[in-house]
Amino acid sequence: MTVMTTDAGDLRELTVGTGAGGEQLGTDMVLNIGPQHPSTHGVLRLRLVLDGERVISAEPIVGYMHRGAEKLFEVRDYRQIIVLANRHDWLSAFANELGVVLAVERLMGMEVPERAVWLRMALAELNRVLNHLMFLGSYPLEIGAITPMFYAFRERETIQAVMEEVSGGRIHYMFNRVGGLKEEVPAGWTGRARAAIGEVRRRMPDLDNLIRRNEIFLARTVGVGVLSATDAAAFGASGPVGRASGLDLDLRRDEPYLAYDQLDVPVVTRTAGDCHARFEVLLDQVYVSLDLAEQCLDRVDRLTGPVNTRLPKVVKAPEGHTYAWTENPLGINGYYLVSRGEKTPWRLKLRTASYANVQALATLLPGCLVPDLIAILGSMFFVVGDIDK
C-alpha cells in the first residue's frame, strides 16, 4: 500500500505492509510448520508464506536432528559403523545396515555365502513391509482417519514377531555383518516367517478396502500435490514417491544386488503423481514384497551351509573407494566408501532417499491450501533422521 505524507510542507511517498521480504504487497503471513508437528514425521521445519489459507512459498529447513553420523563413521571400525548406519531411517534399519556391509564387502572383494544372500533378501523385504505398513497407517491418521492405524499395526506386529525372533531386535536389528549375517536363524524360523506372510496377505484387504476407495480419502488426495515425472527426476526423487510420478526405476530390477537378478521383481508405478498415487504405490508394494520374501524363504529352505565368513580380529578394507546403492523402502540409498587401508573408513558418505524426496516440497506446496499441505507432506513418506543423518 502506498500513502502520501507531508514533511515540512513537501509530499513524501511511503510504502507499508509489504509482507515477507518486501517483495509482495498485502498482509502475507509467515507460518512455521514444525519443527515439532504431528505430520512432519520428526523434527522438520517448514517456513511458509501464506496469503490467507493459500501457500505462496515454502522452504523446508532441515538439520534439527543432525547427529554427525558421517563423521562418527570415521572413528568407528567396520563392525561398529553398522550400529550408526542402522539408525538414520529408523523404519528401514535392516536395509540401512545391509547397504553399509555391501559397500565394505565390495571394497574387500568378499564373496558372501549363498544362504546368507537369500536370508538377507528375505529379511530386507520383510523390513520393507514393516516400513510401508507404518506409513499406510500414519498417513490416513494425519488427515483424520484413525481406524487404518489399528489395522496397519496389527499386521506390523505379525511381521515384527518373526523379525524379533531372528535378530533379537524390534527396530534396530543389527543382524548384518561384514561377510554375512550375525548367526544362523532359529530352527523352524522360515516356516513361521512363511506363516506370518500368509496371515498378513490374507488380512491386507481389511486395510486396503477400508481406505483405497474411501470417498473422503479420495477427496483429500486425488489431484492434490501433483509431482510431475520431470520434477521428480530433477529433484532425484526415488522409491514410492518417484514411481508414483511415473519414474519406472527400481534398483532390484535395474541394478540388481545380492541375488535379485534371479527373481522377477514387479515394479509398481503410477502416472498421476498426486497424493493418492503415492499412497497406492506404497500399498501395492506391500503385496509385491510379501511375495518376494516368500520366494526368498523357499530358496533358503533348499540351501545349506554357513551364513557368514570367518574374519580376522581386526577388519581392514584395502585402500580405494567404492559406491554401493540399494533400493531401500523409501527410495535409493547410496553409500560412498573411501578407505586408506585402515580399520576405520576414511570417508563414508550417505545418499539418503528422504533427503532428495523432501526437496520437492518447495515445488509442490506453493499454490495449495493449508489443509492440503498436511496431505501433501504426509504423502512424501520421509523420515527426518534420514534427511539429517
mmCIF file of C-alpha atoms in Angstrom:
data_model
loop_
_atom_site.group_PDB
_atom_site.id
_atom_site.type_symbol
_atom_site.label_atom_id
_atom_site.label_comp_id
_atom_site.label_asym_id
_atom_site.label_seq_id
_atom_site.Cartn_x
_atom_site.Cartn_y
_atom_site.Cartn_z
ATOM 1 C CA MET A 1 0.000 0.000 0.000
ATOM 2 C CA THR A 2 1.337 3.453 -0.909
ATOM 3 C CA VAL A 3 0.398 6.561 1.115
ATOM 4 C CA MET A 4 1.379 10.198 0.785
ATOM 5 C CA THR A 5 2.670 12.102 3.826
ATOM 6 C CA THR A 6 3.865 15.630 4.334
ATOM 7 C CA ASP A 7 7.215 16.566 5.783
ATOM 8 C CA ALA A 8 7.976 20.284 6.178
ATOM 9 C CA GLY A 9 5.417 21.086 3.512
ATOM 10 C CA ASP A 10 6.789 18.534 0.982
ATOM 11 C CA LEU A 11 4.947 15.421 -0.174
ATOM 12 C CA ARG A 12 6.767 12.142 0.513
ATOM 13 C CA GLU A 13 5.840 8.651 -0.735
ATOM 14 C CA LEU A 14 5.873 5.805 1.814
ATOM 15 C CA THR A 15 5.251 2.078 1.125
ATOM 16 C CA VAL A 16 3.874 -0.002 4.015
ATOM 17 C CA GLY A 17 2.521 -3.554 4.505
ATOM 18 C CA THR A 18 4.991 -5.157 2.136
ATOM 19 C CA GLY A 19 4.730 -8.681 3.528
ATOM 20 C CA ALA A 20 7.645 -11.142 3.612
ATOM 21 C CA GLY A 21 10.914 -9.877 2.201
ATOM 22 C CA GLY A 22 9.363 -6.671 0.912
ATOM 23 C CA GLU A 23 8.504 -8.390 -2.354
ATOM 24 C CA GLN A 24 4.712 -8.645 -2.167
ATOM 25 C CA LEU A 25 2.180 -6.053 -1.169
ATOM 26 C CA GLY A 26 -0.550 -7.118 1.198
ATOM 27 C CA THR A 27 -0.756 -8.902 4.513
ATOM 28 C CA ASP A 28 1.109 -12.157 3.860
ATOM 29 C CA MET A 29 1.818 -14.181 6.967
ATOM 30 C CA VAL A 30 4.901 -16.236 7.684
ATOM 31 C CA LEU A 31 3.972 -19.524 9.362
ATOM 32 C CA ASN A 32 6.253 -22.240 10.686
ATOM 33 C CA ILE A 33 5.010 -25.842 10.493
ATOM 34 C CA GLY A 34 7.236 -27.634 12.973
ATOM 35 C CA PRO A 35 9.921 -28.265 13.979
ATOM 36 C CA GLN A 36 7.514 -30.219 16.228
ATOM 37 C CA HIS A 37 4.352 -31.130 14.309
ATOM 38 C CA PRO A 38 2.383 -34.404 14.003
ATOM 39 C CA SER A 39 2.697 -34.562 10.209
ATOM 40 C CA THR A 40 6.434 -33.874 9.905
ATOM 41 C CA HIS A 41 7.490 -37.430 10.958
ATOM 42 C CA GLY A 42 10.220 -35.944 13.130
ATOM 43 C CA VAL A 43 11.862 -32.592 13.712
ATOM 44 C CA LEU A 44 11.379 -30.944 10.304
ATOM 45 C CA ARG A 45 10.535 -27.270 9.902
ATOM 46 C CA LEU A 46 8.644 -25.732 7.008
ATOM 47 C CA ARG A 47 8.767 -21.970 6.628
ATOM 48 C CA LEU A 48 5.622 -20.966 4.756
ATOM 49 C CA VAL A 49 4.441 -17.641 3.392
ATOM 50 C CA LEU A 50 0.639 -17.603 3.337
ATOM 51 C CA ASP A 51 -1.917 -15.381 1.673
ATOM 52 C CA GLY A 52 -4.952 -16.244 3.752
ATOM 53 C CA GLU A 53 -5.011 -20.041 3.639
ATOM 54 C CA ARG A 54 -3.088 -20.350 0.389
ATOM 55 C CA VAL A 55 0.616 -21.140 0.407
ATOM 56 C CA ILE A 56 2.689 -18.677 -1.627
ATOM 57 C CA SER A 57 6.117 -20.134 -0.936
ATOM 58 C CA ALA A 58 7.571 -22.970 1.123
ATOM 59 C CA GLU A 59 11.089 -23.573 2.384
ATOM 60 C CA PRO A 60 11.980 -26.907 4.052
ATOM 61 C CA ILE A 61 14.502 -26.219 6.819
ATOM 62 C CA VAL A 62 16.414 -29.320 7.882
ATOM 63 C CA GLY A 63 19.168 -30.141 10.344
ATOM 64 C CA TYR A 64 17.380 -30.238 13.696
ATOM 65 C CA MET A 65 18.152 -33.974 14.127
ATOM 66 C CA HIS A 66 21.670 -33.907 12.688
ATOM 67 C CA ARG A 67 23.882 -36.342 14.642
ATOM 68 C CA GLY A 68 27.013 -36.110 12.530
ATOM 69 C CA ALA A 69 26.850 -39.816 11.684
ATOM 70 C CA GLU A 70 29.140 -39.453 8.670
ATOM 71 C CA LYS A 71 31.900 -38.018 10.862
ATOM 72 C CA LEU A 72 31.326 -40.669 13.522
ATOM 73 C CA PHE A 73 31.895 -43.343 10.855
ATOM 74 C CA GLU A 74 35.477 -42.106 10.577
ATOM 75 C CA VAL A 75 36.337 -43.069 14.169
ATOM 76 C CA ARG A 76 34.483 -46.401 14.290
ATOM 77 C CA ASP A 77 35.767 -49.664 12.842
ATOM 78 C CA TYR A 78 33.893 -51.651 10.208
ATOM 79 C CA ARG A 79 31.970 -53.647 12.794
ATOM 80 C CA GLN A 80 30.937 -50.577 14.781
ATOM 81 C CA ILE A 81 29.708 -48.412 11.908
ATOM 82 C CA ILE A 82 26.788 -50.794 11.321
ATOM 83 C CA VAL A 83 25.111 -49.630 14.526
ATOM 84 C CA LEU A 84 25.314 -45.992 13.353
ATOM 85 C CA ALA A 85 24.027 -46.630 9.827
ATOM 86 C CA ASN A 86 21.217 -48.666 11.355
ATOM 87 C CA ARG A 87 19.541 -45.559 12.741
ATOM 88 C CA HIS A 88 19.204 -42.743 10.188
ATOM 89 C CA ASP A 89 15.957 -44.188 8.773
ATOM 90 C CA TRP A 90 14.699 -45.950 11.849
ATOM 91 C CA LEU A 91 11.883 -47.625 9.893
ATOM 92 C CA SER A 92 14.343 -49.246 7.458
ATOM 93 C CA ALA A 93 17.081 -50.354 9.833
ATOM 94 C CA PHE A 94 17.842 -53.694 8.169
ATOM 95 C CA ALA A 95 18.127 -52.076 4.734
ATOM 96 C CA ASN A 96 20.445 -49.368 6.093
ATOM 97 C CA GLU A 97 22.895 -51.797 7.658
ATOM 98 C CA LEU A 98 22.732 -54.001 4.550
ATOM 99 C CA GLY A 99 23.911 -51.143 2.323
ATOM 100 C CA VAL A 100 26.929 -50.444 4.514
ATOM 101 C CA VAL A 101 28.118 -54.047 4.655
ATOM 102 C CA LEU A 102 27.619 -54.403 0.883
ATOM 103 C CA ALA A 103 29.943 -51.422 0.341
ATOM 104 C CA VAL A 104 32.614 -52.877 2.655
ATOM 105 C CA GLU A 105 32.329 -56.340 1.085
ATOM 106 C CA ARG A 106 32.614 -54.863 -2.397
ATOM 107 C CA LEU A 107 35.769 -52.973 -1.464
ATOM 108 C CA MET A 108 37.253 -56.107 0.106
ATOM 109 C CA GLY A 109 36.230 -58.285 -2.860
ATOM 110 C CA MET A 110 34.466 -60.639 -0.472
ATOM 111 C CA GLU A 111 32.092 -63.435 -1.511
ATOM 112 C CA VAL A 112 29.186 -63.977 0.886
ATOM 113 C CA PRO A 113 27.747 -67.483 1.426
ATOM 114 C CA GLU A 114 24.681 -68.114 -0.744
ATOM 115 C CA ARG A 115 22.430 -68.944 2.195
ATOM 116 C CA ALA A 116 23.267 -65.572 3.760
ATOM 117 C CA VAL A 117 22.460 -63.779 0.486
ATOM 118 C CA TRP A 118 18.942 -65.219 0.304
ATOM 119 C CA LEU A 119 18.298 -64.679 4.010
ATOM 120 C CA ARG A 120 19.354 -61.042 3.617
ATOM 121 C CA MET A 121 16.871 -60.620 0.780
ATOM 122 C CA ALA A 122 14.034 -62.241 2.747
ATOM 123 C CA LEU A 123 14.696 -60.014 5.762
ATOM 124 C CA ALA A 124 15.085 -56.901 3.604
ATOM 125 C CA GLU A 125 11.667 -57.495 2.029
ATOM 126 C CA LEU A 126 10.067 -58.103 5.429
ATOM 127 C CA ASN A 127 11.642 -54.837 6.625
ATOM 128 C CA ARG A 128 10.161 -53.116 3.534
ATOM 129 C CA VAL A 129 6.702 -54.384 4.509
ATOM 130 C CA LEU A 130 7.146 -53.061 8.062
ATOM 131 C CA ASN A 131 8.202 -49.645 6.754
ATOM 132 C CA HIS A 132 5.275 -49.379 4.351
ATOM 133 C CA LEU A 133 2.716 -50.514 6.912
ATOM 134 C CA MET A 134 3.785 -47.716 9.251
ATOM 135 C CA PHE A 135 3.092 -45.080 6.591
ATOM 136 C CA LEU A 136 -0.115 -46.824 5.435
ATOM 137 C CA GLY A 137 -1.397 -46.411 8.988
ATOM 138 C CA SER A 138 0.016 -42.998 9.846
ATOM 139 C CA TYR A 139 -0.842 -41.197 6.598
ATOM 140 C CA PRO A 140 -4.625 -41.595 6.892
ATOM 141 C CA LEU A 141 -4.281 -40.678 10.585
ATOM 142 C CA GLU A 142 -2.691 -37.351 9.652
ATOM 143 C CA ILE A 143 -5.714 -36.399 7.561
ATOM 144 C CA GLY A 144 -8.306 -37.558 10.059
ATOM 145 C CA ALA A 145 -8.807 -41.335 9.725
ATOM 146 C CA ILE A 146 -7.795 -43.223 12.852
ATOM 147 C CA THR A 147 -9.037 -46.761 12.065
ATOM 148 C CA PRO A 148 -6.412 -47.709 9.399
ATOM 149 C CA MET A 149 -3.701 -47.277 12.041
ATOM 150 C CA PHE A 150 -5.099 -50.201 14.053
ATOM 151 C CA TYR A 151 -5.179 -52.497 11.028
ATOM 152 C CA ALA A 152 -1.676 -51.482 9.942
ATOM 153 C CA PHE A 153 -0.231 -52.103 13.396
ATOM 154 C CA ARG A 154 -1.928 -55.486 13.634
ATOM 155 C CA GLU A 155 -0.045 -56.569 10.505
ATOM 156 C CA ARG A 156 3.162 -54.917 11.685
ATOM 157 C CA GLU A 157 3.102 -56.894 14.915
ATOM 158 C CA THR A 158 2.741 -60.149 12.983
ATOM 159 C CA ILE A 159 5.879 -59.408 10.949
ATOM 160 C CA GLN A 160 7.702 -57.852 13.919
ATOM 161 C CA ALA A 161 7.354 -61.128 15.828
ATOM 162 C CA VAL A 162 9.391 -63.079 13.262
ATOM 163 C CA MET A 163 11.943 -60.256 12.857
ATOM 164 C CA GLU A 164 12.394 -60.089 16.624
ATOM 165 C CA GLU A 165 12.778 -63.854 16.849
ATOM 166 C CA VAL A 166 15.549 -63.947 14.273
ATOM 167 C CA SER A 167 17.522 -60.872 15.389
ATOM 168 C CA GLY A 168 16.534 -60.057 18.947
ATOM 169 C CA GLY A 169 15.565 -56.503 17.954
ATOM 170 C CA ARG A 170 12.277 -54.878 17.022
ATOM 171 C CA ILE A 171 13.559 -51.682 15.421
ATOM 172 C CA HIS A 172 17.380 -51.801 15.228
ATOM 173 C CA TYR A 173 18.108 -55.359 14.187
ATOM 174 C CA MET A 174 21.921 -55.312 13.984
ATOM 175 C CA PHE A 175 21.785 -58.644 12.164
ATOM 176 C CA ASN A 176 24.046 -57.902 9.188
ATOM 177 C CA ARG A 177 27.784 -58.412 9.478
ATOM 178 C CA VAL A 178 30.625 -57.889 7.033
ATOM 179 C CA GLY A 179 30.710 -61.261 5.287
ATOM 180 C CA GLY A 180 27.149 -62.349 6.011
ATOM 181 C CA LEU A 181 24.787 -62.396 8.974
ATOM 182 C CA LYS A 182 25.285 -62.423 12.729
ATOM 183 C CA GLU A 183 24.187 -66.057 13.146
ATOM 184 C CA GLU A 184 22.024 -68.809 11.754
ATOM 185 C CA VAL A 185 18.260 -68.355 12.051
ATOM 186 C CA PRO A 186 16.427 -70.413 14.725
ATOM 187 C CA ALA A 187 15.228 -73.898 13.818
ATOM 188 C CA GLY A 188 11.856 -73.743 12.063
ATOM 189 C CA TRP A 189 12.020 -69.973 11.638
ATOM 190 C CA THR A 190 11.451 -69.996 7.878
ATOM 191 C CA GLY A 191 8.195 -71.888 8.391
ATOM 192 C CA ARG A 192 7.000 -69.397 10.996
ATOM 193 C CA ALA A 193 8.002 -66.492 8.773
ATOM 194 C CA ARG A 194 6.108 -68.026 5.853
ATOM 195 C CA ALA A 195 3.032 -68.447 8.081
ATOM 196 C CA ALA A 196 3.265 -64.784 9.143
ATOM 197 C CA ILE A 197 3.476 -63.696 5.491
ATOM 198 C CA GLY A 198 0.388 -65.760 4.656
ATOM 199 C CA GLU A 199 -1.515 -64.263 7.586
ATOM 200 C CA VAL A 200 -0.663 -60.693 6.598
ATOM 201 C CA ARG A 201 -1.518 -61.382 2.946
ATOM 202 C CA ARG A 202 -4.958 -62.718 3.932
ATOM 203 C CA ARG A 203 -5.717 -59.719 6.169
ATOM 204 C CA MET A 204 -4.332 -56.913 3.973
ATOM 205 C CA PRO A 205 -7.718 -56.487 2.184
ATOM 206 C CA ASP A 206 -9.135 -55.258 5.522
ATOM 207 C CA LEU A 207 -6.837 -52.234 5.304
ATOM 208 C CA ASP A 208 -6.998 -51.991 1.524
ATOM 209 C CA ASN A 209 -10.811 -51.958 1.285
ATOM 210 C CA LEU A 210 -11.094 -49.529 4.173
ATOM 211 C CA ILE A 211 -9.012 -46.755 2.667
ATOM 212 C CA ARG A 212 -8.089 -47.140 -1.035
ATOM 213 C CA ARG A 213 -11.548 -46.191 -2.403
ATOM 214 C CA ASN A 214 -12.862 -44.313 0.622
ATOM 215 C CA GLU A 215 -14.652 -41.262 -0.776
ATOM 216 C CA ILE A 216 -13.380 -38.909 1.942
ATOM 217 C CA PHE A 217 -9.815 -40.141 1.449
ATOM 218 C CA LEU A 218 -10.168 -39.752 -2.338
ATOM 219 C CA ALA A 219 -11.432 -36.180 -1.921
ATOM 220 C CA ARG A 220 -8.418 -35.282 0.201
ATOM 221 C CA THR A 221 -5.766 -36.921 -2.022
ATOM 222 C CA VAL A 222 -6.786 -37.181 -5.704
ATOM 223 C CA GLY A 223 -5.313 -34.337 -7.752
ATOM 224 C CA VAL A 224 -3.582 -32.889 -4.673
ATOM 225 C CA GLY A 225 0.186 -32.326 -4.580
ATOM 226 C CA VAL A 226 0.930 -33.402 -8.146
ATOM 227 C CA LEU A 227 4.642 -34.065 -8.754
ATOM 228 C CA SER A 228 5.417 -34.460 -12.454
ATOM 229 C CA ALA A 229 7.877 -37.064 -13.698
ATOM 230 C CA THR A 230 10.165 -34.245 -14.882
ATOM 231 C CA ASP A 231 10.223 -32.580 -11.471
ATOM 232 C CA ALA A 232 10.625 -35.918 -9.688
ATOM 233 C CA ALA A 233 13.671 -36.708 -11.818
ATOM 234 C CA ALA A 234 15.088 -33.196 -11.354
ATOM 235 C CA PHE A 235 14.902 -33.480 -7.558
ATOM 236 C CA GLY A 236 16.312 -37.013 -7.564
ATOM 237 C CA ALA A 237 13.119 -38.436 -6.093
ATOM 238 C CA SER A 238 13.018 -42.222 -5.915
ATOM 239 C CA GLY A 239 11.160 -45.061 -4.279
ATOM 240 C CA PRO A 240 7.352 -44.810 -3.956
ATOM 241 C CA VAL A 241 7.453 -41.015 -4.426
ATOM 242 C CA GLY A 242 9.310 -41.224 -7.742
ATOM 243 C CA ARG A 243 7.414 -44.263 -9.042
ATOM 244 C CA ALA A 244 4.035 -42.616 -8.319
ATOM 245 C CA SER A 245 5.071 -39.885 -10.772
ATOM 246 C CA GLY A 246 5.910 -42.415 -13.481
ATOM 247 C CA LEU A 247 9.646 -42.911 -12.879
ATOM 248 C CA ASP A 248 9.984 -46.617 -13.668
ATOM 249 C CA LEU A 249 13.139 -47.194 -11.636
ATOM 250 C CA ASP A 250 13.875 -49.924 -9.109
ATOM 251 C CA LEU A 251 17.446 -50.995 -8.376
ATOM 252 C CA ARG A 252 16.338 -54.526 -7.538
ATOM 253 C CA ARG A 253 15.436 -54.921 -11.202
ATOM 254 C CA ASP A 254 17.630 -52.322 -12.953
ATOM 255 C CA GLU A 255 20.918 -52.585 -10.996
ATOM 256 C CA PRO A 256 20.443 -55.866 -9.108
ATOM 257 C CA TYR A 257 22.482 -56.551 -5.981
ATOM 258 C CA LEU A 258 22.524 -59.665 -3.793
ATOM 259 C CA ALA A 259 20.582 -62.215 -5.915
ATOM 260 C CA TYR A 260 17.700 -60.021 -7.096
ATOM 261 C CA ASP A 261 18.695 -60.792 -10.683
ATOM 262 C CA GLN A 262 17.386 -64.321 -10.068
ATOM 263 C CA LEU A 263 13.920 -63.026 -9.157
ATOM 264 C CA ASP A 264 11.225 -61.395 -11.230
ATOM 265 C CA VAL A 265 10.719 -58.089 -9.378
ATOM 266 C CA PRO A 266 7.427 -56.388 -10.338
ATOM 267 C CA VAL A 267 7.815 -52.591 -10.184
ATOM 268 C CA VAL A 268 4.664 -50.750 -9.086
ATOM 269 C CA THR A 269 4.209 -47.397 -10.850
ATOM 270 C CA ARG A 270 1.526 -44.777 -11.361
ATOM 271 C CA THR A 271 1.440 -41.708 -13.595
ATOM 272 C CA ALA A 272 -0.824 -39.290 -11.700
ATOM 273 C CA GLY A 273 1.916 -38.174 -9.303
ATOM 274 C CA ASP A 274 -0.606 -36.997 -6.702
ATOM 275 C CA CYS A 275 -1.039 -37.921 -3.041
ATOM 276 C CA HIS A 276 -3.342 -40.827 -3.858
ATOM 277 C CA ALA A 277 -0.921 -42.266 -6.415
ATOM 278 C CA ARG A 278 1.871 -42.228 -3.832
ATOM 279 C CA PHE A 279 -0.366 -43.995 -1.321
ATOM 280 C CA GLU A 280 -1.427 -46.621 -3.880
ATOM 281 C CA VAL A 281 2.177 -47.378 -4.854
ATOM 282 C CA LEU A 282 3.044 -47.924 -1.203
ATOM 283 C CA LEU A 283 0.017 -50.163 -0.686
ATOM 284 C CA ASP A 284 0.634 -52.309 -3.766
ATOM 285 C CA GLN A 285 4.335 -52.656 -2.947
ATOM 286 C CA VAL A 286 3.382 -54.459 0.273
ATOM 287 C CA TYR A 287 1.838 -57.281 -1.777
ATOM 288 C CA VAL A 288 4.947 -57.422 -4.009
ATOM 289 C CA SER A 289 7.335 -57.586 -1.043
ATOM 290 C CA LEU A 290 5.320 -60.310 0.671
ATOM 291 C CA ASP A 291 5.592 -62.417 -2.493
ATOM 292 C CA LEU A 292 9.317 -61.740 -2.864
ATOM 293 C CA ALA A 293 10.011 -62.573 0.786
ATOM 294 C CA GLU A 294 8.170 -65.871 0.404
ATOM 295 C CA GLN A 295 10.188 -66.762 -2.710
ATOM 296 C CA CYS A 296 13.420 -65.998 -0.840
ATOM 297 C CA LEU A 297 12.390 -68.182 2.098
ATOM 298 C CA ASP A 298 11.610 -71.055 -0.278
ATOM 299 C CA ARG A 299 15.139 -70.704 -1.683
ATOM 300 C CA VAL A 300 16.676 -70.574 1.834
ATOM 301 C CA ASP A 301 15.000 -73.877 2.690
ATOM 302 C CA ARG A 302 16.776 -75.533 -0.239
ATOM 303 C CA LEU A 303 20.219 -74.239 0.765
ATOM 304 C CA THR A 304 22.652 -75.463 3.394
ATOM 305 C CA GLY A 305 25.944 -74.106 4.613
ATOM 306 C CA PRO A 306 27.218 -71.167 6.658
ATOM 307 C CA VAL A 307 25.617 -67.723 6.867
ATOM 308 C CA ASN A 308 28.826 -65.778 7.488
ATOM 309 C CA THR A 309 32.514 -65.648 6.645
ATOM 310 C CA ARG A 310 35.287 -66.040 9.170
ATOM 311 C CA LEU A 311 37.008 -62.674 9.578
ATOM 312 C CA PRO A 312 40.279 -61.614 11.186
ATOM 313 C CA LYS A 313 40.109 -59.995 14.605
ATOM 314 C CA VAL A 314 40.676 -56.583 13.013
ATOM 315 C CA VAL A 315 38.858 -55.983 9.708
ATOM 316 C CA LYS A 316 40.701 -53.648 7.339
ATOM 317 C CA ALA A 317 39.393 -52.686 3.924
ATOM 318 C CA PRO A 318 42.101 -52.227 1.263
ATOM 319 C CA GLU A 319 42.940 -48.740 0.056
ATOM 320 C CA GLY A 320 40.466 -47.500 -2.532
ATOM 321 C CA HIS A 321 36.881 -46.351 -2.892
ATOM 322 C CA THR A 322 33.551 -47.813 -3.927
ATOM 323 C CA TYR A 323 29.894 -46.857 -4.212
ATOM 324 C CA ALA A 324 27.094 -49.229 -3.297
ATOM 325 C CA TRP A 325 23.431 -48.355 -3.636
ATOM 326 C CA THR A 326 20.341 -50.221 -2.571
ATOM 327 C CA GLU A 327 16.603 -49.935 -3.133
ATOM 328 C CA ASN A 328 15.590 -49.022 0.398
ATOM 329 C CA PRO A 329 11.908 -48.884 1.362
ATOM 330 C CA LEU A 330 11.784 -45.087 0.930
ATOM 331 C CA GLY A 331 13.954 -44.974 -2.217
ATOM 332 C CA ILE A 332 17.553 -45.175 -3.340
ATOM 333 C CA ASN A 333 20.203 -45.145 -0.616
ATOM 334 C CA GLY A 334 23.807 -44.755 -1.689
ATOM 335 C CA TYR A 335 26.981 -45.447 0.315
ATOM 336 C CA TYR A 336 30.243 -43.931 -0.917
ATOM 337 C CA LEU A 337 33.094 -45.563 0.986
ATOM 338 C CA VAL A 338 36.707 -44.346 0.836
ATOM 339 C CA SER A 339 39.399 -46.399 2.584
ATOM 340 C CA ARG A 340 43.082 -45.776 3.248
ATOM 341 C CA GLY A 341 43.687 -49.366 4.264
ATOM 342 C CA GLU A 342 42.884 -48.811 7.936
ATOM 343 C CA LYS A 343 40.337 -50.416 10.257
ATOM 344 C CA THR A 344 38.094 -47.348 10.031
ATOM 345 C CA PRO A 345 36.649 -45.699 6.896
ATOM 346 C CA TRP A 346 38.485 -42.583 5.790
ATOM 347 C CA ARG A 347 35.130 -41.328 4.499
ATOM 348 C CA LEU A 348 31.635 -42.818 4.305
ATOM 349 C CA LYS A 349 29.084 -40.565 2.619
ATOM 350 C CA LEU A 350 25.380 -41.372 2.714
ATOM 351 C CA ARG A 351 22.999 -40.510 -0.111
ATOM 352 C CA THR A 352 19.628 -40.924 1.589
ATOM 353 C CA ALA A 353 16.237 -41.239 -0.078
ATOM 354 C CA SER A 354 14.333 -38.899 2.246
ATOM 355 C CA TYR A 355 16.783 -36.022 1.709
ATOM 356 C CA ALA A 356 16.139 -35.984 -2.042
ATOM 357 C CA ASN A 357 12.399 -36.610 -1.779
ATOM 358 C CA VAL A 358 11.681 -33.820 0.706
ATOM 359 C CA GLN A 359 13.328 -31.184 -1.517
ATOM 360 C CA ALA A 360 10.332 -31.445 -3.860
ATOM 361 C CA LEU A 361 8.144 -29.797 -1.189
ATOM 362 C CA ALA A 362 9.432 -26.386 -2.296
ATOM 363 C CA THR A 363 7.760 -27.010 -5.671
ATOM 364 C CA LEU A 364 4.724 -28.997 -4.502
ATOM 365 C CA LEU A 365 3.417 -26.723 -1.742
ATOM 366 C CA PRO A 366 3.087 -23.253 -3.380
ATOM 367 C CA GLY A 367 -0.480 -22.743 -4.557
ATOM 368 C CA CYS A 368 -2.045 -25.305 -2.236
ATOM 369 C CA LEU A 369 -4.257 -24.624 0.785
ATOM 370 C CA VAL A 370 -3.097 -25.214 4.360
ATOM 371 C CA PRO A 371 -5.308 -28.332 4.863
ATOM 372 C CA ASP A 372 -3.904 -29.795 1.629
ATOM 373 C CA LEU A 373 -0.403 -29.025 2.860
ATOM 374 C CA ILE A 374 -0.769 -31.688 5.546
ATOM 375 C CA ALA A 375 -1.990 -34.245 2.994
ATOM 376 C CA ILE A 376 0.960 -33.481 0.698
ATOM 377 C CA LEU A 377 3.519 -33.531 3.490
ATOM 378 C CA GLY A 378 2.375 -36.926 4.760
ATOM 379 C CA SER A 379 2.367 -38.424 1.261
ATOM 380 C CA MET A 380 6.083 -37.744 0.727
ATOM 381 C CA PHE A 381 6.916 -40.697 3.041
ATOM 382 C CA PHE A 382 10.110 -39.402 4.649
ATOM 383 C CA VAL A 383 11.871 -39.973 7.946
ATOM 384 C CA VAL A 384 13.606 -36.879 9.293
ATOM 385 C CA GLY A 385 16.600 -38.813 10.632
ATOM 386 C CA ASP A 386 17.109 -39.983 7.043
ATOM 387 C CA ILE A 387 17.258 -36.333 5.946
ATOM 388 C CA ASP A 388 19.553 -35.031 8.667
ATOM 389 C CA LYS A 389 21.750 -38.136 9.199
#
